[in-house]
mmCIF file of C-alpha atoms in Angstrom:
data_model
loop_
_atom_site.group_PDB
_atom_site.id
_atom_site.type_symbol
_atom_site.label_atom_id
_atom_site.label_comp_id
_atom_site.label_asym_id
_atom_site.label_seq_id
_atom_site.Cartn_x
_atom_site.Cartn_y
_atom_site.Cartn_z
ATOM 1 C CA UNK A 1457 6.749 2.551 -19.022
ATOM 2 C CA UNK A 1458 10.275 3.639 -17.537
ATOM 3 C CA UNK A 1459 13.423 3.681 -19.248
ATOM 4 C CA UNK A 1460 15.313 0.642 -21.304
ATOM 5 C CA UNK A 1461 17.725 0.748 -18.258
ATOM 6 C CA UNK A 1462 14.986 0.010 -15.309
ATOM 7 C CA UNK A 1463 13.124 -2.618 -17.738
ATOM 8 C CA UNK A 1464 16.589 -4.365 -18.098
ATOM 9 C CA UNK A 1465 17.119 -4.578 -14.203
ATOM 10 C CA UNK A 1466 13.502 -5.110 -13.258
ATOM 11 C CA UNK A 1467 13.372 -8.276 -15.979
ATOM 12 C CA UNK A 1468 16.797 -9.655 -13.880
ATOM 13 C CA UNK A 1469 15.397 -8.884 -10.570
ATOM 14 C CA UNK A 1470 11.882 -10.387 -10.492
ATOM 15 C CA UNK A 1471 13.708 -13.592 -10.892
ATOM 16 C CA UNK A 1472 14.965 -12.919 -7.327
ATOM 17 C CA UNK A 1473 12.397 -12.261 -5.654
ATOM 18 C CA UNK A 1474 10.079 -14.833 -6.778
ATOM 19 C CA UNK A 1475 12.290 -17.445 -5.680
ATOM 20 C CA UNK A 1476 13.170 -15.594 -2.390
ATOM 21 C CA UNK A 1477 9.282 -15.347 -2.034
ATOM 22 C CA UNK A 1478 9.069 -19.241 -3.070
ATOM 23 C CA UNK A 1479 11.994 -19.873 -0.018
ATOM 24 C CA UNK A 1480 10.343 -18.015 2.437
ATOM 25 C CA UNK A 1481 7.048 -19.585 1.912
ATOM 26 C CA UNK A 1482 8.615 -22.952 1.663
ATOM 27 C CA UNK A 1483 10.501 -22.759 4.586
ATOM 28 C CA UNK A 1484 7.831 -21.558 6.904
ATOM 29 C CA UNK A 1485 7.929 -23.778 9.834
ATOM 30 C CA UNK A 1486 11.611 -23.673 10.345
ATOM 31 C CA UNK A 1487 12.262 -19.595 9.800
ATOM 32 C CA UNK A 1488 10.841 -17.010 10.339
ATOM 33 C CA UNK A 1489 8.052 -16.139 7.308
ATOM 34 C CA UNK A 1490 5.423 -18.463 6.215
ATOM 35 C CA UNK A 1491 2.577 -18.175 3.222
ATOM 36 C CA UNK A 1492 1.494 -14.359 3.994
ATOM 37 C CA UNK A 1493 4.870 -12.964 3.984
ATOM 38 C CA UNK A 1494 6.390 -14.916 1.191
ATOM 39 C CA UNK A 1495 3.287 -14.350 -1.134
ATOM 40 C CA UNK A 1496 3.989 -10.897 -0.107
ATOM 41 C CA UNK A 1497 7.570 -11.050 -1.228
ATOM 42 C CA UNK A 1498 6.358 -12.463 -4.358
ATOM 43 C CA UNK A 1499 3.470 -9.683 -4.895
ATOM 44 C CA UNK A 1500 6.294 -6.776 -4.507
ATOM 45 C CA UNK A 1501 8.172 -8.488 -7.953
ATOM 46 C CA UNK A 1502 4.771 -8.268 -9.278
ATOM 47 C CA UNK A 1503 4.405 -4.632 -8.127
ATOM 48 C CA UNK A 1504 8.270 -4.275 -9.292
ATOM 49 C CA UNK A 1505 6.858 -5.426 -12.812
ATOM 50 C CA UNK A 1506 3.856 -2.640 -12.794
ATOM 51 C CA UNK A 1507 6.267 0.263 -12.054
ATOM 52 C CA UNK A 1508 8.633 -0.901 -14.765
ATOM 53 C CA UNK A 1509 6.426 -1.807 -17.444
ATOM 54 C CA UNK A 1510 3.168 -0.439 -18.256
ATOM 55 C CA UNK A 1511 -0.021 -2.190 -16.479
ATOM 56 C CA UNK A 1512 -1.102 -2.965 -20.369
ATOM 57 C CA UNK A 1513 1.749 -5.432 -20.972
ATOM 58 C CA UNK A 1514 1.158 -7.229 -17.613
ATOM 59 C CA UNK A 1515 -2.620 -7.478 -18.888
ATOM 60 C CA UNK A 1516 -1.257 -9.055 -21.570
ATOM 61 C CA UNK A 1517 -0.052 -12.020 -19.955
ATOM 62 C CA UNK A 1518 -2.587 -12.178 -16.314
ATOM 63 C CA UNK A 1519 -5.930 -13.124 -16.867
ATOM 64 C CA UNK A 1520 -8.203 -12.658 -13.720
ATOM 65 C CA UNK A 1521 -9.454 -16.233 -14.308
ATOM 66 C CA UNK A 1522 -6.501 -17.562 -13.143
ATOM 67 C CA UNK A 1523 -5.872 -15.334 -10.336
ATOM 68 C CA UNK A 1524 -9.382 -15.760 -8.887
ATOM 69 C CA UNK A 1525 -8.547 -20.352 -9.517
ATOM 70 C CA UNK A 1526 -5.261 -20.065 -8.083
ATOM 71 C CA UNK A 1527 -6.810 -18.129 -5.041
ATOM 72 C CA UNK A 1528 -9.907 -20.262 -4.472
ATOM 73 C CA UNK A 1529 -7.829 -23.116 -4.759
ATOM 74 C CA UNK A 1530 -5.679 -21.870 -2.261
ATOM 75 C CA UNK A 1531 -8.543 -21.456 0.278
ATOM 76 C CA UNK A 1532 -9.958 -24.723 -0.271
ATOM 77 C CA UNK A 1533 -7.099 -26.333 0.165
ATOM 78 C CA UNK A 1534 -6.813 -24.143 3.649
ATOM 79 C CA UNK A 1535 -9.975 -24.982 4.370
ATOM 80 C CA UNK A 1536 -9.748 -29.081 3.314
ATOM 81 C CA UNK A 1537 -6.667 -28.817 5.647
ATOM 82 C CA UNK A 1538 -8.768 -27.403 8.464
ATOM 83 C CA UNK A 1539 -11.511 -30.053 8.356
ATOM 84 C CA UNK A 1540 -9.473 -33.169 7.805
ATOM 85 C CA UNK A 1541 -8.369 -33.706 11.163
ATOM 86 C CA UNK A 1542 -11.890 -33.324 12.612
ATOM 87 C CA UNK A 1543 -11.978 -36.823 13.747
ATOM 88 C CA UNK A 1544 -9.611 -35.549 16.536
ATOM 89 C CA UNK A 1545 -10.480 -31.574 17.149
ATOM 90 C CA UNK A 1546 -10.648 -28.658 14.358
ATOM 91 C CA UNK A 1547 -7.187 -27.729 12.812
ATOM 92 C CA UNK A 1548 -5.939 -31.480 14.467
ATOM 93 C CA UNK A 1549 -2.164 -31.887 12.821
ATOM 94 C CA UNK A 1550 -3.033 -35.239 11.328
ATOM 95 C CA UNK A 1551 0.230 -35.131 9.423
ATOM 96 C CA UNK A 1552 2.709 -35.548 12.234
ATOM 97 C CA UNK A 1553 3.933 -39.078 12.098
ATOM 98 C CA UNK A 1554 3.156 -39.472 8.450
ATOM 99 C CA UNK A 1555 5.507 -40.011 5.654
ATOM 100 C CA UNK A 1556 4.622 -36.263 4.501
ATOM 101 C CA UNK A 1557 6.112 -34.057 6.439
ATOM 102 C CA UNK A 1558 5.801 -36.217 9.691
ATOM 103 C CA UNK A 1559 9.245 -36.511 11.160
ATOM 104 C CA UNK A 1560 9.306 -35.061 14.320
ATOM 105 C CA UNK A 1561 12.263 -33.184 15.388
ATOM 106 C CA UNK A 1562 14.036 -32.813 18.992
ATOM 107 C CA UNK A 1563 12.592 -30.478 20.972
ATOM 108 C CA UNK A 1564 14.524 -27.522 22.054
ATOM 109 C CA UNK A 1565 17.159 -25.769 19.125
ATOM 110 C CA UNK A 1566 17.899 -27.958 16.066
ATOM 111 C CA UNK A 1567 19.945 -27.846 12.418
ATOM 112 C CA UNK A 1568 16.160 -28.121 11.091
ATOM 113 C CA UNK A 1569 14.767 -30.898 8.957
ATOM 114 C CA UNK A 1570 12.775 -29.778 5.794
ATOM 115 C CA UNK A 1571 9.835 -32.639 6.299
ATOM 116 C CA UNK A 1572 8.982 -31.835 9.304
ATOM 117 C CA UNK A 1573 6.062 -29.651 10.415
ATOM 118 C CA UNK A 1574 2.771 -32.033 9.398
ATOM 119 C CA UNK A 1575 0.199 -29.896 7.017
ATOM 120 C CA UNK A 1576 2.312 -26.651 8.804
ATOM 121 C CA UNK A 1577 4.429 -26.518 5.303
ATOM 122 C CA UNK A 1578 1.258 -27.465 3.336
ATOM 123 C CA UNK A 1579 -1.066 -25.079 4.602
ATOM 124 C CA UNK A 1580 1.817 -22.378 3.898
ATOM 125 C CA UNK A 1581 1.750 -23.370 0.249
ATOM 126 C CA UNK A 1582 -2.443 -23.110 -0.033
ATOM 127 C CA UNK A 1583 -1.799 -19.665 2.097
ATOM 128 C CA UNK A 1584 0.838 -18.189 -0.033
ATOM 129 C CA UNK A 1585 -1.072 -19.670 -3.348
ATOM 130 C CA UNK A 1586 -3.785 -17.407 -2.039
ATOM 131 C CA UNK A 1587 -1.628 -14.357 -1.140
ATOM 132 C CA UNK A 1588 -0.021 -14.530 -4.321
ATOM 133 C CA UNK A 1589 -2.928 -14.485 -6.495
ATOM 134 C CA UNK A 1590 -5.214 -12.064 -4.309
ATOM 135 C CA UNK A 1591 -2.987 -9.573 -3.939
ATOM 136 C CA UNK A 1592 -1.412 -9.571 -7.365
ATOM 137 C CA UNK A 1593 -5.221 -9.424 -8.751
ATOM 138 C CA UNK A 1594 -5.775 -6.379 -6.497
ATOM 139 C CA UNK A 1595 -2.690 -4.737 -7.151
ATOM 140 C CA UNK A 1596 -3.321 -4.597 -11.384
ATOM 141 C CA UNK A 1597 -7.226 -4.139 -10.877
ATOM 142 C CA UNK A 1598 -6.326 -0.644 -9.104
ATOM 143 C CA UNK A 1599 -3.661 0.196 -11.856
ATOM 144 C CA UNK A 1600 -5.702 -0.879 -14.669
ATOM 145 C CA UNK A 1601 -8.686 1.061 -13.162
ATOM 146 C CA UNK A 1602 -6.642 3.825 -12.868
ATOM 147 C CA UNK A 1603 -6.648 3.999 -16.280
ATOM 148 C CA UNK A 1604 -10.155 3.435 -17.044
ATOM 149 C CA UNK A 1605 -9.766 0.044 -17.886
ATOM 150 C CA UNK A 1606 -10.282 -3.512 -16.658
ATOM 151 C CA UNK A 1607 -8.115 -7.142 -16.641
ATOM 152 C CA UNK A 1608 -8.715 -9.666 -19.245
ATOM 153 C CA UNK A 1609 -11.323 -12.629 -18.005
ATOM 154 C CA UNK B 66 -37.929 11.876 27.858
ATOM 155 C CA UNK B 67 -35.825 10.632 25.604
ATOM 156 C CA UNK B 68 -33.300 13.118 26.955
ATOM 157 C CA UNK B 69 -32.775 11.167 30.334
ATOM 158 C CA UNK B 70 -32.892 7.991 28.345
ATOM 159 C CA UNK B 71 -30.248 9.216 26.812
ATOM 160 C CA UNK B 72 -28.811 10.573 29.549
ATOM 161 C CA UNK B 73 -28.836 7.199 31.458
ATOM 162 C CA UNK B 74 -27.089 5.459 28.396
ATOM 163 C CA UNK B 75 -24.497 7.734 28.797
ATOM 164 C CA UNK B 76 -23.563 7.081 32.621
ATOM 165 C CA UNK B 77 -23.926 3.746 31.661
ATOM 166 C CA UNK B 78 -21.668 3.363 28.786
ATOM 167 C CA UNK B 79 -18.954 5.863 31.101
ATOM 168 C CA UNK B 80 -19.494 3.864 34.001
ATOM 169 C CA UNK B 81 -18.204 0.976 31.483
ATOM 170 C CA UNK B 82 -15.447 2.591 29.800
ATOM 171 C CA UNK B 83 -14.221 4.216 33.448
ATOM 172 C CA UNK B 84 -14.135 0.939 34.753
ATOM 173 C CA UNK B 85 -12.573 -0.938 31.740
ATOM 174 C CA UNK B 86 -9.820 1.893 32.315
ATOM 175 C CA UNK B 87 -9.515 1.061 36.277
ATOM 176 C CA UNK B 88 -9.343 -2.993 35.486
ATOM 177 C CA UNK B 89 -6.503 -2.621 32.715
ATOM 178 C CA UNK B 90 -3.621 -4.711 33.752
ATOM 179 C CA UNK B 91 -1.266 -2.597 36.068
ATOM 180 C CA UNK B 92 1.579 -1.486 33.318
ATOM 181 C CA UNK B 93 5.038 -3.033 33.344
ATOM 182 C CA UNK B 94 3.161 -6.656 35.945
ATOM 183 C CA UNK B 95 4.356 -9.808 34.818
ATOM 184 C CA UNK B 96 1.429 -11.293 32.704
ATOM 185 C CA UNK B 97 0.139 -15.033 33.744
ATOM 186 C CA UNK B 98 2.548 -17.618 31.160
ATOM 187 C CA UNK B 99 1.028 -20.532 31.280
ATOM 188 C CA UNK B 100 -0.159 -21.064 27.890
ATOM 189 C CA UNK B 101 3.390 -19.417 26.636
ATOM 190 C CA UNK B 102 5.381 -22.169 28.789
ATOM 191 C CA UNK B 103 3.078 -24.756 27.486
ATOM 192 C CA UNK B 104 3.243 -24.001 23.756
ATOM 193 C CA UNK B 105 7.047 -23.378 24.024
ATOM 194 C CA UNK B 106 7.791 -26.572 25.592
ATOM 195 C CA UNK B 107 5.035 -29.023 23.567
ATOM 196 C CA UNK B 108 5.081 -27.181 19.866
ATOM 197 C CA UNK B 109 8.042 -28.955 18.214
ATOM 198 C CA UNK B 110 6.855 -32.170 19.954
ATOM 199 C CA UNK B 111 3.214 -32.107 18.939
ATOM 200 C CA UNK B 112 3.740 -29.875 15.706
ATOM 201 C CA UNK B 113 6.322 -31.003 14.354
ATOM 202 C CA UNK B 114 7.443 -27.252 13.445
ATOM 203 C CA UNK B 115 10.795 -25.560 14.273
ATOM 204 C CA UNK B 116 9.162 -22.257 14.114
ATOM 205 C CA UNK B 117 6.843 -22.225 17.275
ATOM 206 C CA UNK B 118 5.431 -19.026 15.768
ATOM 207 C CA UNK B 119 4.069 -21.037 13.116
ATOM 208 C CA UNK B 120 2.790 -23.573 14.907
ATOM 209 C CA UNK B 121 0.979 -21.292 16.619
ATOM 210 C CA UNK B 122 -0.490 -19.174 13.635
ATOM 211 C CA UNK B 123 -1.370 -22.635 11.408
ATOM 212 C CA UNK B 124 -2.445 -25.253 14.372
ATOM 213 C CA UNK B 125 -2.828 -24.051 17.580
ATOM 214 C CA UNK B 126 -4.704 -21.174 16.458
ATOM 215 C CA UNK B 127 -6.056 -22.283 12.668
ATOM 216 C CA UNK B 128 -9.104 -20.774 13.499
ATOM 217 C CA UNK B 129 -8.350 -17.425 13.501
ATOM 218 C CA UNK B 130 -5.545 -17.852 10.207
ATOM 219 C CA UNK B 131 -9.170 -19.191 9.033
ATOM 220 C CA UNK B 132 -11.009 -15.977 9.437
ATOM 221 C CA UNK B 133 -7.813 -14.316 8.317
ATOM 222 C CA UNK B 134 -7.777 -16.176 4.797
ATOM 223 C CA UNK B 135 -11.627 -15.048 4.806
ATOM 224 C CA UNK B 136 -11.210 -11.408 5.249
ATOM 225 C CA UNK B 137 -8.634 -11.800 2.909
ATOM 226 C CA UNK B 138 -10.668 -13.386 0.290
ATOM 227 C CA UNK B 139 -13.689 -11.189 1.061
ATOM 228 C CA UNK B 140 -11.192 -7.655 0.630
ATOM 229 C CA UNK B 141 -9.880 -9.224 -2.480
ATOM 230 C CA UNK B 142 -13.711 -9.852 -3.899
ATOM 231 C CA UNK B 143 -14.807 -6.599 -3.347
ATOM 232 C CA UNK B 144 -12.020 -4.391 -4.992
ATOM 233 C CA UNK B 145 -12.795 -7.515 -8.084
ATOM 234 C CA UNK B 146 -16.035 -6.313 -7.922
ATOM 235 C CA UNK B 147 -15.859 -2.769 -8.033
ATOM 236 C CA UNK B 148 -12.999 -2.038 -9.605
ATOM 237 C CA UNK B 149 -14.794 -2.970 -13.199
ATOM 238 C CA UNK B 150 -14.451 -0.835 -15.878
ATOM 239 C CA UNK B 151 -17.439 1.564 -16.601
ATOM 240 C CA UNK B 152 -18.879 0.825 -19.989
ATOM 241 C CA UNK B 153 -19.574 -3.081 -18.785
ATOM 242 C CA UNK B 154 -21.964 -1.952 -15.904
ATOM 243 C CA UNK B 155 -23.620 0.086 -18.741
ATOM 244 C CA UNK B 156 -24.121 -2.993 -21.365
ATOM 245 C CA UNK B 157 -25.044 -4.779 -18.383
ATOM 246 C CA UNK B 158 -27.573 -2.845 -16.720
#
C-alpha cells in the first residue's frame, strides 16, 4: 500500500484508462487497436490498482469465478463467431449486409462509420472480454502468490 | 555404430540448415504482393472494416486469432493452476 497521495490519483486515473481501454476495443475496425490491445489497456489500470493498493483489497472485490466466466465466455463467443458462417467457409463474415454492423463503407479512405465491420467489432468485444479477464486473473494470482496466498473462488 | 549414425544425421540436418541459409530470399528483393494488393483493394468491400489490419487479424486470418485466443486461454489456465496457495494441495492430497 503506497501513500494517501498515489491512492488518490490512482482511484481518478483508473477511470481513464478503462474507458480508453473500452474505446480502443470498441473502435477496432476503424483505428488502429482492437480486443488484445484494449483489454491490455484495461489490464494496466488493473495493474495501476495492484501497485497502489495492496493485492488484499483487490481480493476483496475479484473473485476468480468471475474472471475465469467472463473469459470462457469470451472464447465461446470467439469461437460461436468462428463457426457461424460455416455454411459459406470458416471465419465467413456473415454480418456484412446485416442490420448489425453490416453497412458497408466506400472503399479507399473514409470519415468511418461505427456499424460497419460485420462480427469484426463483435469478435473484438468476445476478444477483449477475454483479455481483460485472463490477464487481470494472472496478474493478481502472481501477486497474491507472492504472498503466499490465493484469490477468492 | 551408432557413431556414424549419428554422424550421418548430422550432415544431414547441416546439409538442411546450409541450404535453408542459401534459399533465404536475397535481402533488400521486392517480395511477390499479390495477396497484399488483393486484401488492400477487397477488405473494406468484403469486410466491411476500415482497419484492413483488422480485417485481416479477425476474418481473413480467424484461424490463427483462433489458436491465438487458445494459447491464450491455455497460458492463463496454467498459471490458475499452479499458482494455488500451498496448504489447499495439502487438504487436498
Amino acid at each position: 500500500m503506497l501513500s494517501k497521495i498515489v491512492r488518490t490519483v490512482a482511484n481518478q486515473l483508473v477511470l481513464f484508462i478503462l474507458i480508453f481501454g473500452l474505446y480502443v476495443i470498441a473502435h477496432g475496425h476503424l483505428t488502429p487497436g482492437g480486443g488484445f490491445q484494449g483489454g491490455a489497456v484495461v489490464v494496466s489500470g488493473v495493474v495501476m490498482l495492484l501497485v497502489a493498493f495492496s493485492s488484499q483489497d483487490l481480493k476483496k472485490s475479484v473473485r476468480e469465478r468471475v474472471l475465469s466466466i467472463m473469459e470462457s465466455t469470451g472464447a465461446l463467443i470467439f469461437a460461436i463467431l468462428g463457426f457461424a458462417g460455416l455454411g459459406t467457409v470458416f471465419f465467413y463474415n456473415f454480418l456484412v449486409g446485416s442490420p448489425i454492423f453490416g453497412r458497408i463503407p466506400p472503399t479507399g479512405p473514409n470519415s468511418g462509420d461505427f456499424w460497419t465491420g460485420g462480427f469484426i467489432p463483435l469478435m473484438n468485444f468476445a476478444v477483449g472480454l477475454k483479455v481483460i479477464a485472463g490477464l487481470s486473473a494472472v496478474v493478481l494470482a502472481i501477486a497474491l502468490f507472492a504472498r503466499g496466498e490465493e484469490m477468492e473462488e | 555404430m551408432r557413431r556414424a549414425i549419428g554422424l550421418i544425421l548430422l550432415l544431414v540436418l547441416a546439409a538442411f540448415l546450409v541450404s535453408g541459409m542459401l534459399l533465404v530470399h536475397p535481402f533488400g528483393a521486392p517480395y511477390p504482393t499479390d495477396m497484399d494488393d488483393y486484401i488492400i483493394e477487397n477488405a473494406q468491400n468484403q469486410t466491411g472494416s476500415n482497419s484492413v489490419v483488422a480485417s485481416v487479424v479477425f476474418d481473413y486470418r480467424g484461424l490463427d486469432t483462433l489458436g491465438e485466443a487458445t494459447i491464450l486461454f491455455t497460458a492463463v489456465t496454467g498459471v490458475l493452476l499452479l499458482l494455488r496457495a500451498q496448504k489447499r494441495k495439502e487438504g487436498g492430497s
